[in-house]
């Protein structure tokens, strides 16, 4: 018998709820809201799977690559459904993973759905199931759902999953994905070659691609990972002091998040904003004070990334690909690559200076879509009476040999600098780009397109006004002023040229709208800034309405009450003494009518004892892993290290009681524990309790 592991130390508490109730505490998931409902309010899931993807794509910008949906095939992956097809048929029935990585349609209306980074769907044909992770704005968390009986002729049913089970792997309470180079996916040449060899169409999905597609999913999970952290800081980071101070802190955080997005997400501008006295007083100082009280050692950010895994690692170069009979070995997940293994924090945000507050604002800004920001910007640009100022720069020019391009190098007395290339046709300037623009205070703005050449002048003097354009809206300096136009004046003789920038201080109406929202919150007329999750719609709609753009979005259709996907089918009544340790330690995940994880505690006493006998070899192997340091484990232990009760399990007598009972069962069946522990895990008798 090995000594209990002395090196297995708990990691810092992460910035997420370790479990929470299975059903939404408020609202519903985005997946529920996306689907049409029947007369009873039951969500109707389109079938086949491409039809569901088409429904999702209707919410996205069709101009984006693959309509903003990133899809990969993963035949030998790490999900609970990985054995659903049997390892031999893994490449005939790969798991499909789709993530929304794109923005809503251009010109989407006020109140549009925002799915980017917030909806992930996995499909396994042999399991006839969908696994769905999608955001719930009202609850401020991701929901985990299962769609069962998802097949031709089936009756797809949507239910909420056992959250404790999901969070054993999804320790960030959000989606997870592997790090580069994503060798389990269809972007891997060995995997892609074996997929292609089947000759199957794989539902007509665009599965032949490079690493750009899994890279997009990986980036989406990293962004999604910070939503919970932003919510924590929104609620608790701003919660100290009086209610008025908390509302003021959240109002300032919202102001800076929207300004950050309107300004093109420039960290330079954000740093200047956080150093302003009023912003420090309302946001930075109370946030840091609460930070030091709640997280004195910094705020640990959970890690959504799994180590990259090569399913065929160990195959020597030039050796034939593994035969079908070898796939069981390659499907087995070693402890180092298992999502169940405890992951250290991705990073720790410090609660000092402006580093932590800056990261908070950056994460908070991701709650708003590209179209949200465009709508805001459009209304601000249209607002009347914005103060305007002009900056004049002197220019030197150089004509290209073709005569079709003019290069300008302009500078001002305040150290401003502008480098531009202007297209010329028939001696008139028709468009171009600003390659570099440096404004006072080393405020550097990158490349900008010049459009709408409006010429005026007489004789040999010609002035042309250009609009500065980016697809995100106005170009703004670090102070938030929009750069409305660039006027280039030159003599056609080439003797002199100048450039004039027109800047408008048009963020005043936005500040007024946020101040009005704070006053409404103090008066009890709005809960958008109260101690509740940040809800994009609740915060943005009144701001846009005050700017003259009211929402016309219809109220969501009523839905039937949310229900669980896998009801608990544990034995009712008193449990026999020799089974009580299994009840205490395993019933959180193993009492449902599921094959993955196996429901070996489901049914009556006779059925449970039969299931334990069939699962004994694998169970005793997993229990033994608790007695090894992490680096020595070939498999992850059970209960999973991230489970809420894992630490207390090691301090209880249940480990020894369970091992003793399983050893007794093995001996009764003609086996022994030592033999099971000496064999590779993949060769042990599979734990497959019968399903009705």
XYZ file of C-alpha atoms in Angstrom:
692
model
C 0.000 0.000 0.000
C 1.471 3.353 -1.036
C 1.628 6.282 1.381
C -0.861 9.089 0.873
C 0.441 11.730 -1.523
C 2.237 14.446 0.463
C 3.114 16.562 -2.594
C -0.483 17.042 -3.748
C -1.092 20.629 -2.665
C -4.176 22.650 -3.473
C -3.846 25.487 -5.966
C -5.056 29.052 -5.275
C -8.804 29.586 -5.435
C -9.678 30.739 -8.940
C -11.805 33.698 -9.963
C -14.819 31.507 -10.794
C -17.719 29.868 -8.998
C -16.494 26.291 -8.334
C -19.886 24.815 -9.225
C -23.209 26.526 -8.595
C -26.631 25.016 -9.148
C -27.282 23.004 -12.290
C -30.294 25.001 -13.463
C -29.853 28.707 -14.219
C -30.314 30.848 -11.106
C -31.698 33.549 -13.426
C -32.503 33.825 -17.128
C -31.703 31.171 -19.718
C -28.762 30.228 -21.893
C -28.090 31.884 -25.244
C -28.662 28.483 -26.850
C -32.188 28.363 -25.414
C -32.860 31.928 -26.566
C -31.551 31.218 -30.044
C -33.855 28.315 -30.803
C -37.463 28.558 -31.911
C -39.917 27.144 -29.378
C -43.026 25.079 -29.971
C -46.465 25.875 -28.521
C -45.416 24.452 -25.142
C -42.283 26.612 -25.045
C -39.956 23.666 -25.708
C -36.812 24.657 -27.691
C -36.722 23.021 -31.134
C -33.229 22.009 -32.211
C -32.749 21.959 -36.007
C -31.597 18.624 -37.455
C -29.321 17.554 -39.122
C -26.333 19.271 -37.594
C -25.590 21.565 -40.586
C -29.142 22.943 -40.204
C -28.309 23.962 -36.641
C -25.136 25.658 -37.847
C -27.143 27.511 -40.481
C -29.503 28.760 -37.780
C -26.547 30.071 -35.788
C -25.004 31.651 -38.891
C -28.142 33.756 -39.425
C -27.030 35.805 -36.391
C -23.580 36.464 -37.852
C -22.005 38.662 -40.481
C -22.032 36.732 -43.781
C -19.025 38.764 -44.938
C -16.840 37.042 -42.353
C -14.844 33.898 -43.199
C -17.100 30.843 -42.862
C -19.824 33.175 -41.542
C -18.020 33.533 -38.213
C -18.288 29.834 -37.346
C -15.123 27.828 -36.729
C -15.569 24.054 -37.116
C -13.085 21.244 -36.470
C -13.299 17.457 -36.377
C -11.711 15.656 -33.420
C -11.766 11.850 -33.817
C -9.469 10.948 -30.890
C -10.173 13.702 -28.407
C -10.622 14.133 -24.686
C -14.350 14.723 -24.196
C -16.654 12.417 -22.251
C -18.092 11.299 -25.602
C -14.738 10.197 -27.018
C -15.562 6.469 -26.847
C -19.124 6.787 -28.152
C -18.252 5.343 -31.558
C -15.906 2.731 -30.189
C -12.255 3.476 -30.804
C -12.137 1.469 -34.028
C -14.729 3.729 -35.684
C -13.416 6.991 -34.233
C -12.474 8.316 -37.682
C -15.784 7.366 -39.233
C -17.685 9.210 -36.521
C -15.468 12.023 -35.270
C -16.685 14.548 -32.760
C -17.531 17.882 -34.399
C -16.759 21.065 -32.460
C -18.187 24.401 -33.611
C -17.537 27.767 -31.966
C -18.923 31.203 -32.798
C -15.854 33.309 -33.442
C -17.419 36.062 -35.569
C -19.382 39.230 -34.976
C -23.079 39.935 -35.642
C -24.275 41.060 -39.037
C -23.357 44.563 -40.121
C -26.112 47.036 -39.268
C -27.597 44.653 -36.687
C -30.363 46.432 -34.746
C -30.243 47.611 -31.161
C -30.691 44.633 -28.861
C -29.250 42.065 -31.279
C -27.941 38.774 -29.921
C -24.213 38.577 -29.321
C -22.892 35.040 -29.802
C -19.172 35.631 -30.368
C -17.115 33.677 -27.804
C -20.407 32.782 -26.107
C -21.685 29.696 -27.955
C -19.915 26.336 -28.424
C -21.571 23.190 -29.762
C -20.103 19.690 -30.040
C -21.833 16.908 -31.972
C -21.218 13.170 -31.847
C -23.385 11.179 -34.241
C -22.940 7.832 -32.484
C -23.897 9.333 -29.133
C -26.879 11.027 -30.835
C -26.079 13.999 -28.650
C -25.023 17.619 -28.610
C -22.928 19.146 -25.848
C -23.528 22.890 -25.608
C -21.794 25.643 -23.674
C -23.405 29.066 -23.977
C -23.532 32.261 -21.984
C -26.385 33.323 -19.752
C -26.373 37.115 -19.512
C -28.865 37.318 -16.635
C -26.897 34.898 -14.463
C -23.497 36.146 -15.630
C -22.179 32.642 -16.287
C -21.811 29.942 -18.925
C -24.433 27.198 -18.897
C -23.644 23.571 -19.723
C -26.355 21.695 -21.630
C -26.964 18.359 -23.313
C -29.267 17.627 -26.231
C -30.201 13.950 -26.211
C -31.825 11.794 -28.902
C -30.405 14.117 -31.545
C -30.801 11.866 -34.579
C -32.995 11.249 -37.592
C -36.441 10.300 -36.320
C -35.503 11.183 -32.748
C -37.093 13.687 -30.425
C -34.294 15.999 -29.390
C -34.573 17.089 -25.771
C -32.598 19.999 -24.311
C -31.524 19.802 -20.691
C -29.032 21.376 -18.328
C -26.092 19.163 -17.432
C -24.663 18.149 -14.067
C -22.541 21.243 -13.435
C -20.240 19.573 -10.902
C -19.428 16.924 -13.499
C -18.720 19.521 -16.203
C -16.517 21.661 -13.979
C -14.238 18.746 -13.185
C -12.725 19.421 -16.618
C -14.040 22.938 -17.253
C -12.331 24.236 -14.148
C -12.780 27.788 -15.475
C -16.590 27.313 -15.644
C -16.296 28.183 -19.335
C -15.184 26.518 -22.590
C -11.766 24.851 -22.825
C -9.563 23.977 -25.782
C -6.042 22.755 -26.389
C -2.970 24.870 -26.964
C -1.274 24.949 -30.345
C -0.556 23.123 -32.532
C -3.945 21.412 -32.070
C -2.713 17.981 -33.172
C -5.939 16.203 -32.189
C -7.961 18.199 -34.717
C -8.566 17.985 -38.434
C -5.874 20.657 -38.874
C -3.240 18.023 -38.045
C -1.892 16.360 -41.236
C -1.848 12.792 -39.784
C -5.406 13.169 -38.496
C -6.586 14.825 -41.716
C -5.037 12.069 -43.825
C -6.843 9.357 -41.893
C -10.125 11.306 -42.079
C -9.703 11.704 -45.840
C -8.995 7.989 -46.216
C -12.520 7.158 -45.084
C -13.968 8.991 -48.092
C -16.809 10.303 -45.919
C -18.310 13.772 -46.457
C -18.651 14.500 -42.709
C -22.027 16.208 -43.047
C -20.731 18.478 -45.796
C -18.799 20.565 -43.275
C -15.646 22.497 -44.303
C -13.277 20.296 -42.319
C -10.213 20.608 -44.592
C -8.368 23.627 -43.247
C -5.181 24.836 -41.642
C -4.394 25.729 -38.060
C -6.148 29.092 -38.453
C -9.495 27.455 -37.569
C -8.494 25.783 -34.273
C -6.472 28.909 -33.539
C -9.697 30.943 -33.789
C -11.443 28.552 -31.356
C -8.497 28.733 -28.969
C -8.571 32.553 -29.076
C -12.332 32.535 -28.456
C -11.975 30.348 -25.363
C -9.259 32.644 -24.004
C -11.572 35.645 -24.381
C -14.545 33.745 -22.966
C -12.410 32.728 -20.003
C -12.236 36.354 -18.823
C -15.993 36.975 -18.741
C -16.307 35.427 -15.279
C -13.329 37.426 -14.010
C -14.854 40.649 -15.329
C -18.147 39.787 -13.617
C -16.356 39.099 -10.330
C -14.593 42.463 -10.408
C -17.795 44.218 -11.532
C -19.723 42.847 -8.559
C -17.141 42.450 -5.786
C -14.343 44.753 -6.901
C -16.747 47.682 -6.870
C -18.739 46.499 -3.846
C -16.889 48.223 -0.991
C -18.158 51.330 0.753
C -21.599 52.801 0.226
C -24.129 51.799 -2.398
C -23.604 55.153 -4.100
C -19.853 54.523 -4.276
C -20.401 51.030 -5.702
C -22.749 52.369 -8.383
C -20.300 55.165 -9.162
C -17.462 52.644 -9.503
C -19.457 50.491 -11.923
C -20.615 53.532 -13.893
C -17.004 54.640 -14.323
C -15.935 51.127 -15.308
C -18.685 51.047 -17.940
C -17.671 54.509 -19.182
C -14.035 53.512 -19.579
C -14.914 50.188 -21.225
C -17.055 51.912 -23.870
C -14.481 54.682 -24.377
C -11.798 52.010 -24.777
C -13.769 50.290 -27.523
C -14.744 53.559 -29.223
C -11.085 54.558 -29.235
C -9.968 51.442 -31.090
C -8.887 49.418 -28.015
C -5.661 51.344 -27.550
C -3.870 50.543 -24.296
C -2.052 53.875 -24.451
C -5.349 55.750 -24.304
C -6.666 53.473 -21.538
C -3.578 54.085 -19.424
C -4.026 57.851 -19.729
C -7.716 57.581 -18.844
C -7.055 55.548 -15.697
C -4.570 58.183 -14.525
C -7.144 60.986 -14.679
C -8.033 62.273 -11.172
C -11.777 61.710 -11.499
C -11.326 58.180 -12.848
C -8.879 57.388 -10.076
C -11.307 58.664 -7.443
C -14.396 56.876 -8.749
C -12.907 53.632 -10.073
C -9.216 52.902 -9.560
C -8.846 53.703 -5.854
C -11.973 51.882 -4.585
C -11.283 48.951 -6.893
C -7.710 48.572 -5.633
C -8.815 48.930 -2.005
C -11.330 46.092 -2.440
C -8.769 44.108 -4.410
C -6.278 44.228 -1.541
C -8.970 43.192 0.924
C -10.386 40.302 -1.113
C -7.353 39.122 -3.115
C -4.240 40.386 -1.312
C -1.978 37.968 -3.203
C -3.521 38.842 -6.570
C -6.476 37.456 -8.483
C -5.781 33.963 -9.955
C -7.159 33.629 -13.483
C -8.218 30.077 -14.463
C -6.534 28.359 -17.382
C -8.868 27.367 -20.267
C -6.124 25.666 -22.268
C -5.200 22.000 -22.227
C -1.753 20.741 -23.191
C -1.495 19.939 -26.884
C -1.815 16.197 -27.433
C -0.579 14.182 -30.387
C -2.768 11.065 -30.563
C -0.161 9.185 -32.579
C 2.846 10.293 -30.531
C 5.502 7.628 -30.323
C 5.062 6.339 -33.879
C 8.453 6.359 -35.528
C 8.891 8.306 -38.739
C 8.222 6.176 -41.787
C 6.225 3.533 -39.932
C 2.739 2.866 -41.275
C -0.174 4.616 -39.556
C -1.730 2.659 -36.687
C -4.163 -0.072 -37.604
C -7.751 0.161 -36.416
C -6.985 -2.368 -33.721
C -4.322 0.004 -32.334
C -6.713 2.923 -31.897
C -7.775 1.976 -28.384
C -4.216 2.585 -27.224
C -4.052 5.964 -28.926
C -7.468 6.978 -27.590
C -6.333 6.511 -23.995
C -5.622 9.820 -22.211
C -2.520 9.979 -20.051
C -2.733 12.022 -16.863
C -0.527 14.792 -18.246
C -3.067 15.494 -21.020
C -6.290 14.775 -19.130
C -8.712 17.705 -18.715
C -9.431 16.281 -15.250
C -5.891 17.091 -14.109
C -5.752 20.143 -11.889
C -4.504 23.168 -13.845
C -2.506 25.967 -12.293
C -3.774 29.532 -12.815
C -3.127 30.970 -16.244
C -1.808 34.113 -14.557
C -2.353 36.200 -11.446
C -3.605 39.754 -11.840
C -1.943 42.100 -9.374
C -4.016 44.567 -7.390
C -1.657 47.511 -7.640
C -1.098 50.473 -9.916
C -3.296 50.454 -12.990
C -2.351 46.995 -14.270
C -5.259 45.160 -12.647
C -7.835 47.900 -13.333
C -6.630 48.085 -16.939
C -7.114 44.360 -17.437
C -10.556 44.623 -15.839
C -11.606 47.350 -18.293
C -10.202 45.372 -21.212
C -12.220 42.288 -20.188
C -15.326 44.361 -19.470
C -15.175 45.951 -22.916
C -15.579 42.509 -24.541
C -19.188 42.346 -23.335
C -20.176 44.632 -26.226
C -20.326 43.669 -29.889
C -18.717 45.453 -32.804
C -22.183 46.606 -33.863
C -22.903 47.968 -30.371
C -19.866 50.203 -30.709
C -20.757 51.243 -34.248
C -24.236 52.241 -33.109
C -22.787 54.284 -30.269
C -20.229 55.925 -32.528
C -22.798 56.810 -35.172
C -25.043 58.528 -32.640
C -22.125 60.430 -31.127
C -20.931 61.661 -34.516
C -24.461 62.866 -35.309
C -24.820 64.703 -31.991
C -24.973 68.490 -32.517
C -22.850 71.172 -30.887
C -19.773 69.071 -30.239
C -16.775 71.399 -29.633
C -14.412 71.302 -32.612
C -10.731 72.254 -32.819
C -8.207 72.174 -35.637
C -4.568 71.174 -35.815
C -2.429 72.538 -38.660
C 0.712 70.808 -39.853
C 3.252 71.905 -42.466
C 4.057 69.325 -45.121
C 6.751 68.434 -47.537
C 5.673 66.424 -50.540
C 7.204 64.032 -53.000
C 5.551 63.100 -56.286
C 5.876 59.509 -57.481
C 7.471 59.070 -60.888
C 4.150 57.923 -62.327
C 2.493 61.105 -61.149
C -0.298 59.015 -59.643
C 0.809 59.195 -56.016
C 1.770 61.951 -53.651
C 3.754 61.217 -50.474
C 3.296 63.693 -47.640
C 5.494 64.158 -44.577
C 3.800 66.658 -42.237
C 4.733 67.942 -38.784
C 3.460 70.458 -36.247
C 5.022 72.620 -33.568
C 3.610 70.299 -30.869
C 5.675 67.323 -32.138
C 2.749 65.922 -34.113
C 3.618 63.997 -37.268
C 1.647 62.679 -40.227
C 2.889 60.424 -43.027
C 0.409 59.839 -45.836
C 0.170 58.481 -49.360
C -2.368 60.212 -51.571
C -3.663 58.895 -54.887
C -3.664 61.534 -57.656
C -5.645 61.540 -60.904
C -5.776 64.498 -63.298
C -3.980 66.633 -60.702
C -6.689 65.937 -58.123
C -6.306 63.960 -54.907
C -8.772 61.058 -54.883
C -8.024 59.009 -51.763
C -5.227 57.321 -49.914
C -3.972 56.224 -46.522
C -2.375 57.707 -43.449
C 0.505 55.383 -42.672
C 1.479 57.057 -39.418
C -0.143 59.687 -37.227
C 1.463 60.880 -34.014
C -0.457 63.412 -31.957
C 0.787 65.424 -28.965
C 1.889 63.317 -26.018
C 3.224 60.481 -28.194
C -0.335 59.461 -29.046
C 0.360 57.135 -31.966
C -2.430 56.023 -34.294
C -1.852 53.326 -36.910
C -2.866 53.058 -40.531
C -6.067 54.856 -41.534
C -7.964 54.877 -44.838
C -8.781 58.268 -46.395
C -12.111 58.426 -48.216
C -14.553 60.915 -49.748
C -12.212 63.373 -51.421
C -14.076 66.713 -51.593
C -12.016 69.272 -53.491
C -12.283 73.046 -53.383
C -10.090 76.004 -54.326
C -9.139 78.223 -57.191
C -6.155 78.962 -59.353
C -3.163 76.839 -58.440
C -4.353 76.316 -54.839
C -6.418 73.223 -54.180
C -7.761 71.911 -50.861
C -9.126 68.392 -50.520
C -11.057 67.145 -47.488
C -10.893 63.443 -46.580
C -12.833 61.396 -44.059
C -10.757 59.123 -41.840
C -12.204 55.626 -41.891
C -11.905 52.295 -40.128
C -14.436 49.479 -40.078
C -14.853 49.998 -36.331
C -16.054 53.599 -36.763
C -14.446 56.928 -35.951
C -10.732 57.422 -35.378
C -10.143 58.902 -31.939
C -7.157 60.312 -30.123
C -6.185 59.403 -26.573
C -8.482 62.128 -25.203
C -11.438 60.521 -26.977
C -11.883 63.239 -29.609
C -12.975 61.934 -33.000
C -10.812 63.000 -35.908
C -13.539 64.077 -38.276
C -11.495 65.039 -41.325
C -8.106 65.708 -42.850
C -7.836 68.664 -45.219
C -4.781 68.693 -47.473
C -4.072 72.054 -49.121
C -1.356 72.407 -51.752
C -0.273 74.481 -54.631
C -0.391 72.572 -57.861
C 3.058 73.955 -58.579
C 4.271 71.915 -55.620
C 5.751 74.897 -53.792
C 3.801 74.428 -50.512
C 1.410 72.059 -48.749
C -0.318 71.816 -45.396
C -2.572 69.403 -43.568
C -5.328 70.301 -41.133
C -6.950 67.806 -38.780
C -10.435 68.547 -37.457
C -11.154 67.004 -34.057
C -14.531 66.911 -32.306
C -15.007 66.421 -28.569
C -18.197 64.380 -29.008
C -18.106 61.968 -26.042
C -20.007 64.358 -23.800
C -23.416 62.845 -24.654
C -22.075 59.374 -23.777
C -20.841 60.632 -20.410
C -24.225 62.248 -19.810
C -26.061 59.035 -20.655
C -23.918 56.988 -18.248
C -24.371 59.594 -15.500
C -28.137 59.418 -16.078
C -27.997 55.627 -15.775
C -26.141 55.982 -12.456
C -28.788 58.410 -11.184
C -31.535 55.981 -12.232
C -29.746 53.198 -10.353
C -29.486 55.309 -7.206
C -33.195 56.125 -7.473
C -34.103 52.451 -7.790
C -35.325 52.939 -11.372
C -32.669 50.658 -12.900
C -30.628 47.721 -11.634
C -28.060 47.865 -14.436
C -25.345 49.155 -12.076
C -26.447 47.390 -8.901
C -25.013 44.280 -7.270
C -25.925 41.966 -10.144
C -24.068 40.596 -13.163
C -23.287 43.071 -15.918
C -26.019 42.556 -18.487
C -25.135 43.988 -21.850
C -28.724 44.794 -22.775
C -29.638 46.370 -19.439
C -26.578 48.630 -19.539
C -26.522 49.560 -23.213
C -30.198 50.002 -24.108
C -30.815 53.055 -21.857
C -27.573 54.656 -23.039
C -28.521 54.280 -26.696
C -32.067 55.444 -25.954
C -30.735 58.632 -24.375
C -28.630 59.131 -27.495
C -31.790 58.856 -29.602
C -31.702 55.207 -30.613
C -34.379 53.179 -28.842
C -34.539 49.387 -29.087
C -37.349 47.825 -31.093
C -36.414 44.255 -30.230
C -39.391 42.068 -29.355
C -39.507 40.463 -25.930
C -38.182 36.884 -25.950
C -40.768 34.165 -26.376
C -41.717 32.343 -23.164
C -39.917 29.066 -22.635
C -40.919 25.952 -20.775
C -39.229 25.604 -17.364
C -35.596 24.574 -17.571
C -34.949 20.933 -16.740
C -32.017 18.663 -16.026
C -30.569 16.513 -18.775
C -29.617 13.553 -16.574
C -31.899 13.035 -13.565
C -30.303 11.423 -10.546
C -31.207 7.733 -10.389
C -29.437 6.874 -7.145
C -30.698 4.114 -4.909
C -33.438 5.380 -2.621
C -33.688 4.333 0.987
C -30.851 3.250 3.295
C -27.605 2.293 1.566
C -25.767 -0.847 2.720
C -22.791 -0.018 4.933
C -20.211 -1.345 2.457
C -21.573 0.949 -0.293
C -21.889 4.165 1.675
C -18.357 5.375 0.857
C -19.211 5.089 -2.859
C -22.395 7.068 -2.261
C -20.473 9.857 -0.512
C -17.641 10.127 -3.022
C -19.067 9.067 -6.402
C -22.752 9.977 -6.458
C -22.098 13.509 -7.755
C -21.255 12.099 -11.194
C -22.135 8.400 -11.433
C -25.839 8.019 -10.660
C -27.336 9.101 -14.008
C -28.326 6.897 -16.936
C -25.196 7.735 -18.921
C -22.378 5.771 -20.446
C -19.976 8.704 -20.122
C -19.372 8.963 -17.214
C -20.536 5.432 -16.404
C -23.592 5.317 -14.148
C -22.355 2.524 -11.902
C -24.366 3.814 -8.901
C -27.651 3.788 -10.796
C -30.486 1.380 -10.058
C -31.291 -0.990 -7.257
C -28.760 -2.628 -4.952
C -28.283 -5.711 -7.122
C -27.623 -3.612 -10.196
C -25.157 -1.368 -8.342
C -23.212 -4.395 -7.061
C -23.082 -5.874 -10.548
C -21.870 -2.547 -11.971
C -19.159 -2.238 -9.340
C -17.968 -5.751 -10.184
C -17.683 -4.823 -13.861
C -15.921 -1.544 -13.107
C -13.720 -2.732 -10.237
C -10.411 -2.914 -12.146
C -10.620 0.605 -13.506
C -12.005 2.032 -10.287
C -9.230 0.607 -8.133
C -6.646 1.895 -10.623
C -8.099 5.427 -10.451
C -8.326 5.345 -6.655
C -4.688 4.303 -6.426
C -3.684 7.462 -8.307
C -4.614 9.478 -5.210
C -1.588 7.941 -3.477
C 0.920 9.110 -6.108
C 2.346 12.588 -6.667
C 0.922 14.229 -9.824
C 4.077 13.737 -11.896
C 4.045 9.980 -11.244
C 0.413 9.324 -12.196
C -0.280 7.492 -15.471
C -3.983 8.430 -15.067
C -5.826 11.139 -13.200
C -7.299 10.069 -9.859
C -10.913 9.792 -8.857
C -12.610 11.784 -7.469
C -11.272 14.380 -9.940
C -8.775 16.777 -8.330
C -10.982 19.770 -9.191
C -14.049 18.279 -7.487
C -15.209 20.254 -4.468
C -14.883 17.209 -2.207
C -11.518 15.953 -3.486
C -9.462 17.508 -0.688
C -11.718 16.210 2.100
C -11.723 12.776 0.448
C -8.016 12.450 1.130
C -8.595 13.242 4.796
C -11.440 10.735 5.182
C -11.338 6.984 5.577
C -13.344 6.467 2.390
C -10.327 5.851 0.148
C -9.242 2.823 2.123
C -12.818 1.590 2.554
C -13.501 1.771 -1.185
C -10.216 0.079 -2.068
C -10.881 -2.718 0.402
C -14.353 -3.343 -1.017
C -13.099 -3.303 -4.619
C -10.251 -5.681 -3.750
C -12.811 -8.040 -2.189
C -14.934 -7.843 -5.365
C -11.914 -8.579 -7.574
C -10.866 -11.583 -5.510
C -14.422 -12.919 -5.605
C -14.284 -12.696 -9.397
C -10.931 -14.481 -9.649
C -8.755 -11.380 -10.034
C -6.614 -9.234 -7.752
C -5.769 -5.568 -7.324
C -2.011 -5.931 -7.807
C -2.498 -7.430 -11.263
C -4.848 -4.632 -12.247
C -2.395 -1.961 -11.098
C 0.445 -3.554 -13.097
C -1.425 -3.412 -16.417
C -1.858 -0.415 -18.752
C -5.158 1.270 -17.977
C -6.461 0.878 -21.546
C -6.228 -2.927 -21.240
C -8.390 -3.145 -18.113
C -11.988 -4.313 -18.307
C -14.089 -1.346 -19.493
C -16.526 0.203 -17.047
C -19.778 -0.086 -19.012
C -22.836 -0.450 -16.771
C -25.898 -1.406 -18.784
C -28.285 1.307 -19.917
C -32.034 0.924 -20.310
